[in-house]
Amino acid sequence: MEFKRARLFDGVDPESGPYFDESRPRIADPVERGRLLAFLSEGGVAIERAAGSAQDQVDASKGRVVPVVTVTDGAWIWTLAHAYYLEQYGVGPDADFYAYIKSRDYRAGRPEKELQDAALEFLRRGRK
């Protein structure tokens, strides 16, 4: 089974680390931001959790506050870091994932256990 992975960052600078491209949408409208946040943080099912939190890549002074949880709705895989960067900085999802969210009317499915396991296996294959 194949899944689509939502891209969190747009690139990695060898000196400053991961970054968001200027072309990435910034979501200023509070209604749109709320709808996206609901999809990203409340939708889908967590399939992987890491201990602790990751470093905020936009403002290092915030420290390790970014959640390290991977989620799927059975078609796409994303992390709760997407919700964090949207909530904190207004950074929207990449264009393909954003279009998908809109096509689902901002409602993420909750896949059955078999599909959750397949998504986790897909992730693990990609890390080898």
PDB file of C-alpha atoms in Angstrom:
ATOM      1  CA  MET A   1       0.000   0.000   0.000  1.00  0.00           C
ATOM      2  CA  GLU A   2       1.236   3.461  -0.841  1.00  0.00           C
ATOM      3  CA  PHE A   3       0.595   6.596   1.205  1.00  0.00           C
ATOM      4  CA  LYS A   4       1.418  10.234   0.633  1.00  0.00           C
ATOM      5  CA  ARG A   5       3.666  12.010   3.119  1.00  0.00           C
ATOM      6  CA  ALA A   6       3.026  15.632   3.945  1.00  0.00           C
ATOM      7  CA  ARG A   7       6.225  17.617   3.661  1.00  0.00           C
ATOM      8  CA  LEU A   8       6.919  19.607   6.814  1.00  0.00           C
ATOM      9  CA  PHE A   9       9.892  21.724   5.707  1.00  0.00           C
ATOM     10  CA  ASP A  10      10.703  22.972   2.229  1.00  0.00           C
ATOM     11  CA  GLY A  11      14.434  22.442   2.474  1.00  0.00           C
ATOM     12  CA  VAL A  12      17.463  22.207   4.716  1.00  0.00           C
ATOM     13  CA  ASP A  13      20.223  24.790   4.788  1.00  0.00           C
ATOM     14  CA  PRO A  14      23.556  23.172   5.755  1.00  0.00           C
ATOM     15  CA  GLU A  15      24.253  25.946   8.258  1.00  0.00           C
ATOM     16  CA  SER A  16      20.881  27.049   9.624  1.00  0.00           C
ATOM     17  CA  GLY A  17      18.913  23.805   9.263  1.00  0.00           C
ATOM     18  CA  PRO A  18      15.340  23.205   8.047  1.00  0.00           C
ATOM     19  CA  TYR A  19      13.321  26.097   6.676  1.00  0.00           C
ATOM     20  CA  PHE A  20       9.950  27.052   5.192  1.00  0.00           C
ATOM     21  CA  ASP A  21      10.040  28.552   1.705  1.00  0.00           C
ATOM     22  CA  GLU A  22       8.568  32.026   1.245  1.00  0.00           C
ATOM     23  CA  SER A  23       6.076  30.529  -1.217  1.00  0.00           C
ATOM     24  CA  ARG A  24       4.585  28.325   1.526  1.00  0.00           C
ATOM     25  CA  PRO A  25       1.166  29.726   2.425  1.00  0.00           C
ATOM     26  CA  ARG A  26       0.842  31.650   5.668  1.00  0.00           C
ATOM     27  CA  ILE A  27      -2.641  31.292   7.114  1.00  0.00           C
ATOM     28  CA  ALA A  28      -3.744  34.579   8.647  1.00  0.00           C
ATOM     29  CA  ASP A  29      -7.517  34.039   8.560  1.00  0.00           C
ATOM     30  CA  PRO A  30      -8.526  32.697  12.013  1.00  0.00           C
ATOM     31  CA  VAL A  31     -11.406  30.600  10.648  1.00  0.00           C
ATOM     32  CA  GLU A  32      -9.205  28.899   8.051  1.00  0.00           C
ATOM     33  CA  ARG A  33      -6.452  28.403  10.595  1.00  0.00           C
ATOM     34  CA  GLY A  34      -8.922  26.820  13.018  1.00  0.00           C
ATOM     35  CA  ARG A  35     -10.255  24.427  10.391  1.00  0.00           C
ATOM     36  CA  LEU A  36      -6.740  23.369   9.414  1.00  0.00           C
ATOM     37  CA  LEU A  37      -5.665  22.996  13.037  1.00  0.00           C
ATOM     38  CA  ALA A  38      -8.643  20.756  13.733  1.00  0.00           C
ATOM     39  CA  PHE A  39      -7.739  18.513  10.790  1.00  0.00           C
ATOM     40  CA  LEU A  40      -4.032  18.378  11.632  1.00  0.00           C
ATOM     41  CA  SER A  41      -4.257  17.961  15.401  1.00  0.00           C
ATOM     42  CA  GLU A  42      -7.553  16.152  15.976  1.00  0.00           C
ATOM     43  CA  GLY A  43      -7.997  14.186  12.748  1.00  0.00           C
ATOM     44  CA  GLY A  44      -6.522  10.864  11.816  1.00  0.00           C
ATOM     45  CA  VAL A  45      -4.882   8.399  14.195  1.00  0.00           C
ATOM     46  CA  ALA A  46      -1.438   8.549  15.797  1.00  0.00           C
ATOM     47  CA  ILE A  47       0.708   5.706  14.460  1.00  0.00           C
ATOM     48  CA  GLU A  48       4.053   6.619  16.007  1.00  0.00           C
ATOM     49  CA  ARG A  49       5.194   8.661  19.007  1.00  0.00           C
ATOM     50  CA  ALA A  50       8.713   9.592  19.998  1.00  0.00           C
ATOM     51  CA  ALA A  51       9.783  10.364  23.530  1.00  0.00           C
ATOM     52  CA  GLY A  52      10.192  14.049  24.209  1.00  0.00           C
ATOM     53  CA  SER A  53       9.831  16.935  21.792  1.00  0.00           C
ATOM     54  CA  ALA A  54      11.821  18.404  18.904  1.00  0.00           C
ATOM     55  CA  GLN A  55      13.550  21.766  18.642  1.00  0.00           C
ATOM     56  CA  ASP A  56      11.507  24.678  17.286  1.00  0.00           C
ATOM     57  CA  GLN A  57      13.241  25.362  13.948  1.00  0.00           C
ATOM     58  CA  VAL A  58      11.857  28.890  13.573  1.00  0.00           C
ATOM     59  CA  ASP A  59      12.684  30.235  17.038  1.00  0.00           C
ATOM     60  CA  ALA A  60      15.421  28.232  18.742  1.00  0.00           C
ATOM     61  CA  SER A  61      14.893  30.179  21.974  1.00  0.00           C
ATOM     62  CA  LYS A  62      11.652  28.233  22.493  1.00  0.00           C
ATOM     63  CA  GLY A  63      13.653  25.038  22.862  1.00  0.00           C
ATOM     64  CA  ARG A  64      12.334  21.523  22.416  1.00  0.00           C
ATOM     65  CA  VAL A  65       8.582  22.158  22.225  1.00  0.00           C
ATOM     66  CA  VAL A  66       7.527  20.601  18.906  1.00  0.00           C
ATOM     67  CA  PRO A  67       5.527  17.369  19.261  1.00  0.00           C
ATOM     68  CA  VAL A  68       7.018  14.264  17.636  1.00  0.00           C
ATOM     69  CA  VAL A  69       3.881  12.320  16.755  1.00  0.00           C
ATOM     70  CA  THR A  70       3.085  10.831  13.349  1.00  0.00           C
ATOM     71  CA  VAL A  71      -0.548  10.640  12.211  1.00  0.00           C
ATOM     72  CA  THR A  72      -2.467   9.114   9.300  1.00  0.00           C
ATOM     73  CA  ASP A  73      -5.984   9.282   7.948  1.00  0.00           C
ATOM     74  CA  GLY A  74      -5.391   6.232   5.771  1.00  0.00           C
ATOM     75  CA  ALA A  75      -4.292   8.184   2.697  1.00  0.00           C
ATOM     76  CA  TRP A  76      -1.814  10.791   3.962  1.00  0.00           C
ATOM     77  CA  ILE A  77       0.796  10.725   6.720  1.00  0.00           C
ATOM     78  CA  TRP A  78       1.743  13.892   8.628  1.00  0.00           C
ATOM     79  CA  THR A  79       3.125  14.920  11.997  1.00  0.00           C
ATOM     80  CA  LEU A  80       1.716  17.039  14.781  1.00  0.00           C
ATOM     81  CA  ALA A  81       4.601  19.400  14.032  1.00  0.00           C
ATOM     82  CA  HIS A  82       2.449  20.597  11.116  1.00  0.00           C
ATOM     83  CA  ALA A  83      -0.166  21.762  13.620  1.00  0.00           C
ATOM     84  CA  TYR A  84       2.514  23.324  15.839  1.00  0.00           C
ATOM     85  CA  TYR A  85       4.027  25.471  13.072  1.00  0.00           C
ATOM     86  CA  LEU A  86       0.579  26.467  11.846  1.00  0.00           C
ATOM     87  CA  GLU A  87      -0.563  27.477  15.317  1.00  0.00           C
ATOM     88  CA  GLN A  88       2.650  29.267  16.299  1.00  0.00           C
ATOM     89  CA  TYR A  89       3.652  30.892  13.005  1.00  0.00           C
ATOM     90  CA  GLY A  90       0.738  30.530  10.596  1.00  0.00           C
ATOM     91  CA  VAL A  91       2.700  28.191   8.310  1.00  0.00           C
ATOM     92  CA  GLY A  92       0.217  26.243   6.196  1.00  0.00           C
ATOM     93  CA  PRO A  93       0.600  22.737   4.803  1.00  0.00           C
ATOM     94  CA  ASP A  94       2.438  22.174   1.527  1.00  0.00           C
ATOM     95  CA  ALA A  95       0.269  22.766  -1.563  1.00  0.00           C
ATOM     96  CA  ASP A  96      -0.599  19.116  -2.308  1.00  0.00           C
ATOM     97  CA  PHE A  97      -1.523  18.309   1.277  1.00  0.00           C
ATOM     98  CA  TYR A  98      -3.491  21.554   1.612  1.00  0.00           C
ATOM     99  CA  ALA A  99      -5.476  20.713  -1.529  1.00  0.00           C
ATOM    100  CA  TYR A 100      -6.193  17.258  -0.118  1.00  0.00           C
ATOM    101  CA  ILE A 101      -7.401  18.690   3.205  1.00  0.00           C
ATOM    102  CA  LYS A 102      -9.759  21.036   1.366  1.00  0.00           C
ATOM    103  CA  SER A 103     -11.018  18.186  -0.862  1.00  0.00           C
ATOM    104  CA  ARG A 104     -11.939  16.267   2.320  1.00  0.00           C
ATOM    105  CA  ASP A 105     -13.849  19.316   3.600  1.00  0.00           C
ATOM    106  CA  TYR A 106     -11.321  19.572   6.458  1.00  0.00           C
ATOM    107  CA  ARG A 107     -12.349  16.165   7.862  1.00  0.00           C
ATOM    108  CA  ALA A 108      -9.709  13.513   8.414  1.00  0.00           C
ATOM    109  CA  GLY A 109     -10.746   9.878   8.488  1.00  0.00           C
ATOM    110  CA  ARG A 110      -9.870   7.480  11.274  1.00  0.00           C
ATOM    111  CA  PRO A 111      -8.498   4.366   9.572  1.00  0.00           C
ATOM    112  CA  GLU A 112      -8.924   0.820  10.797  1.00  0.00           C
ATOM    113  CA  LYS A 113      -6.014  -0.909  12.565  1.00  0.00           C
ATOM    114  CA  GLU A 114      -4.882  -2.727   9.387  1.00  0.00           C
ATOM    115  CA  LEU A 115      -4.471   0.569   7.549  1.00  0.00           C
ATOM    116  CA  GLN A 116      -2.693   2.136  10.525  1.00  0.00           C
ATOM    117  CA  ASP A 117      -0.225  -0.764  10.537  1.00  0.00           C
ATOM    118  CA  ALA A 118       0.275  -0.431   6.768  1.00  0.00           C
ATOM    119  CA  ALA A 119       1.035   3.281   7.165  1.00  0.00           C
ATOM    120  CA  LEU A 120       3.600   2.556   9.882  1.00  0.00           C
ATOM    121  CA  GLU A 121       5.223  -0.109   7.700  1.00  0.00           C
ATOM    122  CA  PHE A 122       5.312   2.399   4.807  1.00  0.00           C
ATOM    123  CA  LEU A 123       7.151   4.856   7.064  1.00  0.00           C
ATOM    124  CA  ARG A 124       9.635   2.250   8.233  1.00  0.00           C
ATOM    125  CA  ARG A 125      10.385   1.129   4.657  1.00  0.00           C
ATOM    126  CA  GLY A 126      11.175   4.728   3.760  1.00  0.00           C
ATOM    127  CA  ARG A 127      13.716   4.991   6.588  1.00  0.00           C
ATOM    128  CA  LYS A 128      15.832   2.010   5.493  1.00  0.00           C
TER     129      LYS A 128
END
